[in-house]
Coordinates of C-alpha atoms (C1' of nucleotides) in Angstrom, one line a residue:
Chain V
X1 CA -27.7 122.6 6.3
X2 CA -29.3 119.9 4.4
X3 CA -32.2 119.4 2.5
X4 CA -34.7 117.5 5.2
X5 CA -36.1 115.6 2.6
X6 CA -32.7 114.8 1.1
X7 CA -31.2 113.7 4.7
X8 CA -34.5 111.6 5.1
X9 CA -34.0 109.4 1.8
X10 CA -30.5 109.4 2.2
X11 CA -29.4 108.1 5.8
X12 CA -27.4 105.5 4.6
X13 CA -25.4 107.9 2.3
X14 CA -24.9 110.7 4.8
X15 CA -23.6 108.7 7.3
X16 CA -21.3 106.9 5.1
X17 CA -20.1 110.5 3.9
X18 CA -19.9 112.1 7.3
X19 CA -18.3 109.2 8.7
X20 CA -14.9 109.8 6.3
X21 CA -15.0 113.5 7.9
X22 CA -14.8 112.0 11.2
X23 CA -17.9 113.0 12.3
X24 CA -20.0 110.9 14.1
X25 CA -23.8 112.1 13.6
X26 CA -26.2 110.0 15.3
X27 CA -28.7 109.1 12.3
X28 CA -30.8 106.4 13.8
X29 CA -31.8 108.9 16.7
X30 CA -32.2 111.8 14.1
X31 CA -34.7 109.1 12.0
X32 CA -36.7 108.7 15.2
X33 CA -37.2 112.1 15.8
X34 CA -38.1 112.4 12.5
X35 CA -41.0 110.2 12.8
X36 CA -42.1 111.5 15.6
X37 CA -42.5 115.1 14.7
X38 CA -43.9 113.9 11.2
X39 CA -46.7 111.9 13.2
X40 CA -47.8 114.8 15.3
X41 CA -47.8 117.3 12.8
X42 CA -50.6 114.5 10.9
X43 CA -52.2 114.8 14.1
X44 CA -52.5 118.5 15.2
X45 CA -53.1 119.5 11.8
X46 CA -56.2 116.8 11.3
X47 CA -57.6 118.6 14.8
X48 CA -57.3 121.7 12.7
X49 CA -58.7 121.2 10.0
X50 CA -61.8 119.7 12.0
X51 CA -62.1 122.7 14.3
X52 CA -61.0 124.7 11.2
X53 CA -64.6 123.0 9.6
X54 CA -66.8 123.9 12.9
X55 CA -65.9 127.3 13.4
X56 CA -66.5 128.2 9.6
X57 CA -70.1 126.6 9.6
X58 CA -70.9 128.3 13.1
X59 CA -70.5 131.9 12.1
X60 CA -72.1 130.8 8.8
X61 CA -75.6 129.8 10.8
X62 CA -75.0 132.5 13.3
X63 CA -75.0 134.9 11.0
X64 CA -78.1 133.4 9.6
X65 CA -79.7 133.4 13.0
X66 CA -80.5 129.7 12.8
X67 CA -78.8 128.8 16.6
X68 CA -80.2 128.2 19.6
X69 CA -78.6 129.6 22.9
X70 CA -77.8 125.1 23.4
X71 CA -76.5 125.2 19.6
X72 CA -74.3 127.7 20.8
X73 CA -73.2 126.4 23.6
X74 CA -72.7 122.8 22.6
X75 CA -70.4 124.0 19.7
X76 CA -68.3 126.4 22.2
X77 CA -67.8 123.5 24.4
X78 CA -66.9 121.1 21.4
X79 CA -64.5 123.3 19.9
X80 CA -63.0 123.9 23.2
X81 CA -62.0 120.3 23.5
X82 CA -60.5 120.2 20.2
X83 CA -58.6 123.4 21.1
X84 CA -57.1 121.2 24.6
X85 CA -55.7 118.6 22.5
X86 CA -53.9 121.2 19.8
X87 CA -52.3 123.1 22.7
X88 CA -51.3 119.6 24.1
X89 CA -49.4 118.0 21.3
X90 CA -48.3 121.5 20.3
X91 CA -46.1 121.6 23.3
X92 CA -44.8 118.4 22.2
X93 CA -44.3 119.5 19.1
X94 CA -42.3 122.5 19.9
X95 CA -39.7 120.4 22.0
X96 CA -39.3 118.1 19.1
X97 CA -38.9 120.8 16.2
X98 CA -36.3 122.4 18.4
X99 CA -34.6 119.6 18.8
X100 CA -35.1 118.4 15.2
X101 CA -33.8 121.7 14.0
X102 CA -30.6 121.6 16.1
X103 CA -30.0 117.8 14.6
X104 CA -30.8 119.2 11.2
X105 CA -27.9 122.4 11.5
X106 CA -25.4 120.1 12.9
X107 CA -25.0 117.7 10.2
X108 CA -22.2 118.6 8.0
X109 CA -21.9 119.4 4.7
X110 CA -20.9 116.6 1.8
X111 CA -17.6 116.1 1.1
X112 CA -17.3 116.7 -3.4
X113 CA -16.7 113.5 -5.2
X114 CA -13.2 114.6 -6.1
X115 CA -12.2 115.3 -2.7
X116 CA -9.1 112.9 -1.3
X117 CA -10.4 110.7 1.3
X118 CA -8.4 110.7 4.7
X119 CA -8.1 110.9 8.2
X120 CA -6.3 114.3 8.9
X121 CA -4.5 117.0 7.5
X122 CA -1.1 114.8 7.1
X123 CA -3.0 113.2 3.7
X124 CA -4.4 116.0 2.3
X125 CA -3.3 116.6 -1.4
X126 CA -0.8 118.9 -2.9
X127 CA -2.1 120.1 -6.0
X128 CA 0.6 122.6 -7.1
X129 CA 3.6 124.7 -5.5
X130 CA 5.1 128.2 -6.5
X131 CA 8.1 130.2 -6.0
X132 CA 11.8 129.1 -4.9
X133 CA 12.6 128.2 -1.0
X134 CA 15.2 131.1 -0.4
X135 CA 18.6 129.2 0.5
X136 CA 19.8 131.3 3.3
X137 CA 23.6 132.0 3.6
X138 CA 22.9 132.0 7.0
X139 CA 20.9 131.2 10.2
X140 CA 17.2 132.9 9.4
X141 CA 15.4 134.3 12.3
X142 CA 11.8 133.6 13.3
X143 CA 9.6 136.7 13.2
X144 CA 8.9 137.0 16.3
X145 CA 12.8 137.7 17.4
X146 CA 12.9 140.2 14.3
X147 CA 10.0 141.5 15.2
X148 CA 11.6 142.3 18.4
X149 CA 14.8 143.7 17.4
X150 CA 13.5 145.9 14.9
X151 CA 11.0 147.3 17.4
X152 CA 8.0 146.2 15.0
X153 CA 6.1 143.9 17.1
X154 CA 5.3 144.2 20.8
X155 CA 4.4 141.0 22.1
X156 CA 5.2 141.9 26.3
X157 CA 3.0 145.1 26.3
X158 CA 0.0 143.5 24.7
X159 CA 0.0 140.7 27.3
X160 CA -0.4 143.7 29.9
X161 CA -2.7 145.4 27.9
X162 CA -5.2 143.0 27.4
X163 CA -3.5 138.8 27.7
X164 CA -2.3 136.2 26.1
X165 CA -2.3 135.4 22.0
X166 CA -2.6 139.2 21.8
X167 CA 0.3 141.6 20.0
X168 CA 0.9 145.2 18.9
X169 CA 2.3 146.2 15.9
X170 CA 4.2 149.4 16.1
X171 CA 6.3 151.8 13.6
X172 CA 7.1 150.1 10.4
X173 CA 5.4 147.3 11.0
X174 CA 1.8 148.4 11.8
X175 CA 2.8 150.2 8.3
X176 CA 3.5 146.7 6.7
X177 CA 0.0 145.6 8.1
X178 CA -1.6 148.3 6.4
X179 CA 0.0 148.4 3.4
X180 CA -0.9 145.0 2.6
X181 CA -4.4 145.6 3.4
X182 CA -4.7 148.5 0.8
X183 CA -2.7 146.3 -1.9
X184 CA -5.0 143.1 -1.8
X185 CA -7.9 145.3 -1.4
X186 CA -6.4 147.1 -5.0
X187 CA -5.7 144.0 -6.6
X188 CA -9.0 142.1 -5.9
X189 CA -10.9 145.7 -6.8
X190 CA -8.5 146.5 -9.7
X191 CA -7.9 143.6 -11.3
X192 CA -10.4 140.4 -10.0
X193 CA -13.5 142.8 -10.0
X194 CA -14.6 142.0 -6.6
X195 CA -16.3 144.8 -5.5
X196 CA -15.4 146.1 -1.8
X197 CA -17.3 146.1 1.8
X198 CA -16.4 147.3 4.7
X199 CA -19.2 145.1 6.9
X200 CA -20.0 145.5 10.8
X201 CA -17.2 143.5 12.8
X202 CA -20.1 142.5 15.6
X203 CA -23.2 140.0 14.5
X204 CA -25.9 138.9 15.5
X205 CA -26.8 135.0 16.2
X206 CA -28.8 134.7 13.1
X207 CA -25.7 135.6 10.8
X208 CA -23.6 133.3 13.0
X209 CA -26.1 130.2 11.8
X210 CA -26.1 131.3 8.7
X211 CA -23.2 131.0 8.1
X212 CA -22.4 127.9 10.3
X213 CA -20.5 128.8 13.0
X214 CA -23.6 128.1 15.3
X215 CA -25.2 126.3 16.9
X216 CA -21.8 124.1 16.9
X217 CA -19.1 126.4 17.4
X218 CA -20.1 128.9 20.1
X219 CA -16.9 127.6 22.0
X220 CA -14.6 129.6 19.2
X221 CA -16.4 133.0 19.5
X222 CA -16.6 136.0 21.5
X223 CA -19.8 136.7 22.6
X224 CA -20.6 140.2 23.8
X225 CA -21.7 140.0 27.5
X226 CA -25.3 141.5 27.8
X227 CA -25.9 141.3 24.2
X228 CA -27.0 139.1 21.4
X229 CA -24.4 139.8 19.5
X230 CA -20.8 138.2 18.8
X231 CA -17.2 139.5 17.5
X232 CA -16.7 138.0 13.8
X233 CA -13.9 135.3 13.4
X234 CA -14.0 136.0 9.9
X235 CA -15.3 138.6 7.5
X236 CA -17.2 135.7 5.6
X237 CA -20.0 136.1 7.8
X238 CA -21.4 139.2 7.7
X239 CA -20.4 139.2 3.9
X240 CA -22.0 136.1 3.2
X241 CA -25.3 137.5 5.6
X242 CA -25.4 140.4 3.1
X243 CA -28.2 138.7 1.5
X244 CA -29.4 136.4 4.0
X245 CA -33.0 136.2 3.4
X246 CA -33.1 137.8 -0.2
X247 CA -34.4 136.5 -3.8
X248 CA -31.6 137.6 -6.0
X249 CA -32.2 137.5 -10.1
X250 CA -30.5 135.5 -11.9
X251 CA -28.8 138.3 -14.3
X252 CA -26.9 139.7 -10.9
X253 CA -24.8 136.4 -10.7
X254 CA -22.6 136.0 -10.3
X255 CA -21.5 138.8 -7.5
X256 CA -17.9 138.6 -5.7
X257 CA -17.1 140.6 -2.7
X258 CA -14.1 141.4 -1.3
X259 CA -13.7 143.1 2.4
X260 CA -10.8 143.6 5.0
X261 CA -12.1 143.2 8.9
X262 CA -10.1 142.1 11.9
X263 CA -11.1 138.8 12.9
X264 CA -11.6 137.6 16.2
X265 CA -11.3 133.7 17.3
X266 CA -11.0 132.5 20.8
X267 CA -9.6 129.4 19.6
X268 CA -10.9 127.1 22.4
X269 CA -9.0 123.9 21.5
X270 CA -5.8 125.4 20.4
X271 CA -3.9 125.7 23.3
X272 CA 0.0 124.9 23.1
X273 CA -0.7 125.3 19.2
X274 CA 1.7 127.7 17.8
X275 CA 2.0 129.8 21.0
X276 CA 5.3 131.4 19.1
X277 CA 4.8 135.0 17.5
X278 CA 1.3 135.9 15.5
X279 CA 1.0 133.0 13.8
X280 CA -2.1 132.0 16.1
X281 CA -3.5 135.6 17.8
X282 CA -7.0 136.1 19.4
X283 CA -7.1 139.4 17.0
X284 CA -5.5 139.7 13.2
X285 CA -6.5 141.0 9.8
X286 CA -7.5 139.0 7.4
X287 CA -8.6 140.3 3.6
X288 CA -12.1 137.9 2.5
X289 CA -13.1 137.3 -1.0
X290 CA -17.1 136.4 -1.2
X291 CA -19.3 134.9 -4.2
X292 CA -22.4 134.0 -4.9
X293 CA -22.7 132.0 -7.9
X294 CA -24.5 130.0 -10.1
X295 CA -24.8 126.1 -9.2
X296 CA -23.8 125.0 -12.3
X297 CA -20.7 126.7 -12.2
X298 CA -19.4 127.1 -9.1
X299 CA -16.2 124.5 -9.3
X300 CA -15.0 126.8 -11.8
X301 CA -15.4 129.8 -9.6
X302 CA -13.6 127.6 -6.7
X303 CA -10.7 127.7 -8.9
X304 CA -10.9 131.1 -9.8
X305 CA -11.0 132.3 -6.3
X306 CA -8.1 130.5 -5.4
X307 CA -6.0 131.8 -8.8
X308 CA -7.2 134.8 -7.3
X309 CA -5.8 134.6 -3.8
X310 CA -2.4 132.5 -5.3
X311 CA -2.1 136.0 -6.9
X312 CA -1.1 137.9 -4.0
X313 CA 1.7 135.8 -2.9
X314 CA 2.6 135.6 -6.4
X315 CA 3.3 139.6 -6.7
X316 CA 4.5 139.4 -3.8
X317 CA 7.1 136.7 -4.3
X318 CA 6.7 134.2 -1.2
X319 CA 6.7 130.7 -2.3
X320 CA 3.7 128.5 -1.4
X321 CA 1.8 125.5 -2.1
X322 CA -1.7 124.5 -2.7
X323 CA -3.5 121.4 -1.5
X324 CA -7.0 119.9 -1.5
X325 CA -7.9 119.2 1.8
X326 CA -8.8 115.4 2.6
X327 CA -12.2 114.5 4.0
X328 CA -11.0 114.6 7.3
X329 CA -9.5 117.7 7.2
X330 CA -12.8 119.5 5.4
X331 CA -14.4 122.5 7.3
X332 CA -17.5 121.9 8.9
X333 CA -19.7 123.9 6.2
X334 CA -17.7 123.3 2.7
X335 CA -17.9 120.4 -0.1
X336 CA -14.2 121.5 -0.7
X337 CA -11.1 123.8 0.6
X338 CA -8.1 124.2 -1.2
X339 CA -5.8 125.7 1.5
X340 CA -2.7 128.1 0.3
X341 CA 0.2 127.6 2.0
X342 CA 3.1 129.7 2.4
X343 CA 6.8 129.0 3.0
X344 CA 8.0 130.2 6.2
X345 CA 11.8 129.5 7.5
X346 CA 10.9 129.5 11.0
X347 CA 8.6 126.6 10.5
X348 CA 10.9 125.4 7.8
X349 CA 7.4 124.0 5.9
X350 CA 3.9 125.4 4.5
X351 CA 1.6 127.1 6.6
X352 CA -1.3 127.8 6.1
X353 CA -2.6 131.2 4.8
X354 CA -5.4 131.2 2.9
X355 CA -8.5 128.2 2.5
X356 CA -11.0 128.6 0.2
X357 CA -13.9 126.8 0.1
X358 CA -16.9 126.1 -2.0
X359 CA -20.2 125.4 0.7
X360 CA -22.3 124.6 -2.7
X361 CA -26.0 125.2 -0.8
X362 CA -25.2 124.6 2.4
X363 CA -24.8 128.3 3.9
X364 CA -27.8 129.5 1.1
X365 CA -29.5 127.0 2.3
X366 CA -29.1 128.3 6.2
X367 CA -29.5 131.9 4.8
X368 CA -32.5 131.2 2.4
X369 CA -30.8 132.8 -0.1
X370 CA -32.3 132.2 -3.8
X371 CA -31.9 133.6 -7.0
X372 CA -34.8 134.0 -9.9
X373 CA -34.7 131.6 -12.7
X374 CA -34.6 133.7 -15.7
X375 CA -37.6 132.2 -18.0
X376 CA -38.9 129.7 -15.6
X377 CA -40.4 131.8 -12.5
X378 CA -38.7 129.5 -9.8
X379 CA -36.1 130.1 -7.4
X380 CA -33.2 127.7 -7.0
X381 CA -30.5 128.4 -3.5
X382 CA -27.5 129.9 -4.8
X383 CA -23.9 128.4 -4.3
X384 CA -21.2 130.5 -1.7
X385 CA -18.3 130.3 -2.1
X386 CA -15.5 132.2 0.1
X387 CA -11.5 132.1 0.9
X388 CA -8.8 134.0 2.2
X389 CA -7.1 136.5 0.2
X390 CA -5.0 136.9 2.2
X391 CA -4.7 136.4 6.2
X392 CA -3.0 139.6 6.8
X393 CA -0.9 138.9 9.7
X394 CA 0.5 135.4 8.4
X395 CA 1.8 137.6 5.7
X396 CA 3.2 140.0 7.3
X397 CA 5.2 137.0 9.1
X398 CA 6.1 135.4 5.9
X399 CA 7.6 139.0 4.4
X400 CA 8.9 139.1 7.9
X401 CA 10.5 136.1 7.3
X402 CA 11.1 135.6 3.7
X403 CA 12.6 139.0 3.1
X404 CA 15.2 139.0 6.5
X405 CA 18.7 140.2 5.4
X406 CA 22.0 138.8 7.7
X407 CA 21.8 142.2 9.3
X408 CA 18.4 141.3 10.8
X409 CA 16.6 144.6 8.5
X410 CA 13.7 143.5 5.9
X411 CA 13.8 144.5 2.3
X412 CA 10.5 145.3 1.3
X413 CA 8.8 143.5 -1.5
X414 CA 8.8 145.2 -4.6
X415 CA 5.3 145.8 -4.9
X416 CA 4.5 147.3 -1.5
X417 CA 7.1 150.1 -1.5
X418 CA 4.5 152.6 -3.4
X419 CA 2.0 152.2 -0.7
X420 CA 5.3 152.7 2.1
X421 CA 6.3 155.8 0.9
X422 CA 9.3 154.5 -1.3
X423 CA 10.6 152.4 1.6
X424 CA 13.2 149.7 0.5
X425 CA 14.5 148.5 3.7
X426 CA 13.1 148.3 7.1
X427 CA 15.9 149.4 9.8
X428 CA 14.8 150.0 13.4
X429 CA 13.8 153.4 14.3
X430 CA 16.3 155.3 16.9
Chain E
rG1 C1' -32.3 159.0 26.2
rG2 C1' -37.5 161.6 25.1
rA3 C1' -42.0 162.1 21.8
rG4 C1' -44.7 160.3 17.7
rA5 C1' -45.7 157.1 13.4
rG6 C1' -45.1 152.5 11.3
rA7 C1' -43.8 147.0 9.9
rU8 C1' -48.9 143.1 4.8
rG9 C1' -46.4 138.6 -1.0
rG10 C1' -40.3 139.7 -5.6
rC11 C1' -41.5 145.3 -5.0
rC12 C1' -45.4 149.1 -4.1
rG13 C1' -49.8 149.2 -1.6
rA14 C1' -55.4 148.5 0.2
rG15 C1' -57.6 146.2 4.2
rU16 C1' -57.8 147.6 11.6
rU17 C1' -66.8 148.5 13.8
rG18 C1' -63.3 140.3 14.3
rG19 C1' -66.6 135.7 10.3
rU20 C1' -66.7 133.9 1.8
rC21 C1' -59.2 137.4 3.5
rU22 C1' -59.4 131.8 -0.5
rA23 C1' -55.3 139.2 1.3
rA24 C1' -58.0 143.9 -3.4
rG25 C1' -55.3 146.8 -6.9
rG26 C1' -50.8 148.1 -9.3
rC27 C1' -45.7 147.1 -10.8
rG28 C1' -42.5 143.2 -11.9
rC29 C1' -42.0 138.3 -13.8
rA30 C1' -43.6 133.9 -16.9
rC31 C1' -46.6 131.8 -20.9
rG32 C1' -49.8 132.9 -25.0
rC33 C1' -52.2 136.3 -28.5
rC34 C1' -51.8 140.6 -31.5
rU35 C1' -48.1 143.3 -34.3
rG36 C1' -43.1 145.0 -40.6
rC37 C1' -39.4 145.7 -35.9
rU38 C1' -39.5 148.0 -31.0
rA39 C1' -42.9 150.0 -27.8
rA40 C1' -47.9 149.8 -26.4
rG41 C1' -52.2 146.6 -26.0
rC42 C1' -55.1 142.0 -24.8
rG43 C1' -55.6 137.2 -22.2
rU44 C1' -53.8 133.6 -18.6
rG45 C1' -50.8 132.5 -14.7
rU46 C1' -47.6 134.0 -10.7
rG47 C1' -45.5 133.6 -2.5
rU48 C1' -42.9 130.5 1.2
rA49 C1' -42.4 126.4 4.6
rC50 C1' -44.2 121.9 6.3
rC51 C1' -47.6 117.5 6.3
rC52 C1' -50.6 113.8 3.5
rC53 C1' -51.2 111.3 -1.1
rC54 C1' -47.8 109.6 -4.9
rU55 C1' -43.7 106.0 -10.0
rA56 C1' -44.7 110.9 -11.6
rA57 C1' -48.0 114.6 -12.7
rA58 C1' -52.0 116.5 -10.3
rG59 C1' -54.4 117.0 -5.8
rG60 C1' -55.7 117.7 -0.5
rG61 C1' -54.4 119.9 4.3
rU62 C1' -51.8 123.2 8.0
rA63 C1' -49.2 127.5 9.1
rC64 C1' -47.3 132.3 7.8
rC65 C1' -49.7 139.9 7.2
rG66 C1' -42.2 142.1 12.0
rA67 C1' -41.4 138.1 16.6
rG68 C1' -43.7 135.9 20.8
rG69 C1' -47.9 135.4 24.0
rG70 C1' -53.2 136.4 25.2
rU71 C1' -58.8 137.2 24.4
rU72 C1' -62.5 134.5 21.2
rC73 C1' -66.3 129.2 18.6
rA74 C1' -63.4 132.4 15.1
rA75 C1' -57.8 137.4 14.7
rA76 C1' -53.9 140.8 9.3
rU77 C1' -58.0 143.1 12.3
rC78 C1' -58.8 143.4 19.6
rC79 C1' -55.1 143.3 24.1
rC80 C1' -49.9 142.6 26.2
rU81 C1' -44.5 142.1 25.7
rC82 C1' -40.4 142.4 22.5
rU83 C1' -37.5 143.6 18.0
rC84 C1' -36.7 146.7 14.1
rU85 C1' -37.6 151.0 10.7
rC86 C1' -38.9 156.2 9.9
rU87 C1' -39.7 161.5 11.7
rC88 C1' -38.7 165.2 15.4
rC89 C1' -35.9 166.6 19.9
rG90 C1' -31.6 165.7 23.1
rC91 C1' -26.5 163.8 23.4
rC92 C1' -22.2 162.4 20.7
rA93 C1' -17.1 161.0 16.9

RNA sequence: GGAGAGAUGGCCGAGUUGGUCUAAGGCGCACGCCUGCUAAGCGUGUGUACCCCCUAAAGGGUACCGAGGGUUCAAAUCCCUCUCUCUCCGCCA
């Protein structure tokens, strides 16, 4: 969310700016509304004041014992016609702030000044790659036929147990899955600092705006039938929600968080999208890195976060890229995404598998989440900050892929065989 | 699931026979004073949102005592509904 008064000064600015997102936001209407609720809240709180007035100077004389029974009555009567009219253009009024509230949550965030400007994904910016492309010495497989014939991913049974975009890991691999879990959990613990959460994986509706998934978005989610209350699509929420609502000092900042949940997405929109393997799943892991930072600062933290994230592929030895996501491409809530993208054969190109994103004050500003000036006694929103480190499951894939031998077994990176027992290779099981 | 108690500012906490509540008091925090240093002490200030005014500063107004509704000229205070928290009991991994 915006600042009101900021969007209000600035119409010409904000549409220019959420025009190069591709959003079309309907200012002129929003301006009207505006007005509208601005000139009844003059109104209805001029009524009041007035009645505010009356009532005061009645039990004043009353108390005194200065009214007549006709005093009494007159001002009862009086008062009652002010109290008509509040009621009136308070009904009004409630329409309108609705309304003027929705308006106000769906305008997106403002793209960063060094954010490339562009239409989609196809001009977003490379900033830096890593890692040699493998050359293969012979036809790779795609994950989803090794996950097959090593008996590590069920894709058929899952269907049956529950549908489509849905897939079971089994034997080794569900191993794999785990293992990475527990070694970017270590790393971001161990070596980044982030300090670990294991959050609720259902929210409620005021977390989901907080964080900006609603009011816009409900289309993505899964709602619980008969409850308030929705599956997460990413651990971001509930971690950012932590201290939704809270006055944090300044001396606390910044504060990083790291958590693994499973992450659910009904990716309305998506169909015929990368129907092949996990790649795209209604259910898959995903290990979040959280901050709360300082304003002033918080570009630096971006680029921290990322280094962070970079680092797991790094140890892990799967090439990727980085790049800066063009205005067009820009999440709804962020001022800027770097996305992480890792080589996969079966794509033979980058996908994504990480995006981290600085929201500046957007999300705090949804949350109400301040920090204490240290020396100054005011409160100033805090920046958020959070990214991927890493999507399990895409990782998985890349190992999957990345690490196949001609046989069709998987040699185990390096730095996952402690948490595997000692494992090297991954045959199938008899 | 049953019974009871409760929800007040950054935190603790008073206020529930309706009317100077403009929410006491304390802690914390900020500024100043005092003081070899530190601690203590003294003084002053200290919520949020919105509206008006406005170059700005300052000022004025409205709302907010868990949420929503009601009674009343007037509600933190009385009534109803809901949410949440705590205690005890029951059930349960």
């Amino acid at each position: 969310m915006l600042d009101l008064k900021f969007v209000r000064e600035n119409i010409e600015l904000i549409s220019e700016k959420t025009q190069l997102r591709g959003a079309n936001i309907d200012l002129n209407s929003f301006k009207e509304l505006d007005n509208e609720r601005r000139t009844l809240i003059r109104r209805v709180e001029d009524l009041r004041a007035q009645k505010n007035r009356l009532s005061e100077e009645f039990g004043k004389k009353k108390k005194q014992g200065i009214l007549s029974d006709k005093d009494i009555e007159e001002n009862r009567l009086l008062i009652n016609k002010i109290n008509e009219e509040i009621k009136e253009i308070d009904e009004r009024l409630k329409l309108i702030e609705e309304n003027h509230k929705l308006q106000l949550l769906s305008i997106p965030n403002i793209p960063h000044s060094s954010v490339p400007v562009g239409k989609s994904s196809e001009e977003n910016l490379e900033i830096r790659r890593w890692g040699e492309i493998r050359d293969f010495k012979f036809q790779p497989k795609p994950h989803w036929e090794l996950g097959e014939l090593l008996d590590i991913i069920d894709f058929e049974r899952a269907v049956k147990l529950t549908g489509a975009r849905f897939s079971i890991l089994k034997g080794w691999g569900s191993k794999l899955e785990r293992a990475l879990i527990n070694f970017m959990l270590d790393l971001h613990t161990q070596k980044h600092h982030y300090e670990e959460m294991l959050p609720p994986f259902i929210v409620n509706k005021d977390s989901m705006t907080g964080t900006g998934q609603l009011p816009k978005f409900a289309e993505d989610l899964f709602k619980l039938e008969g409850y308030d209350y929705y599956l997460i699509p990413t651990a971001e929420v509930p971690v950012t929600n932590y201290f939704r609502d809270e006055i944090l000092n300044e001396e606390m900042l910044p504060l990083y968080f790291t958590a693994y949940t499973p992450c659910f997405r009904a990716e309305a929109g998506s169909y015929g999208k990368d129907t092949k393997g996990i790649i795209r799943q209604h259910q898959f892991d995903k290990v979040e890195l959280v901050k709360f930072v300082k304003p002033d600062n918080s570009y630096e933290e971006l680029e921290k976060l990322t280094k962070d994230a970079e680092e797991v592929l790094q140890l892990l030895g799967l090439p990727y890229r980085v790049v800066s996501l063009c205005t067009g491409d820009l999440g709804f809530s962020s001022a800027k995404t770097y996305d992480i993208e890792v080589y996969l054969p079966s794509y033979n190109d980058f996908k994504e598998i990480s995006s981290c994103s600085n929201f500046e004050d957007f999300q705090a500003r949804r949350m109400n989440i301040k920090y204490r000036i240290k020396g100054s006694n005011k409160t100033e929103y805090v920046h958020t900050l959070n990214g991927s480190g890493l999507a399990v499951g895409r990782t998985l894939v890349a190992i999957i892929e990345n690490y196949q031998n001609e046989d069709g077994t998987i040699t185990v990176p390096e730095v996952l065989r402690t948490y595997l027992g000692g494992k090297d290779i991954i045959t199938r099981n008899k």
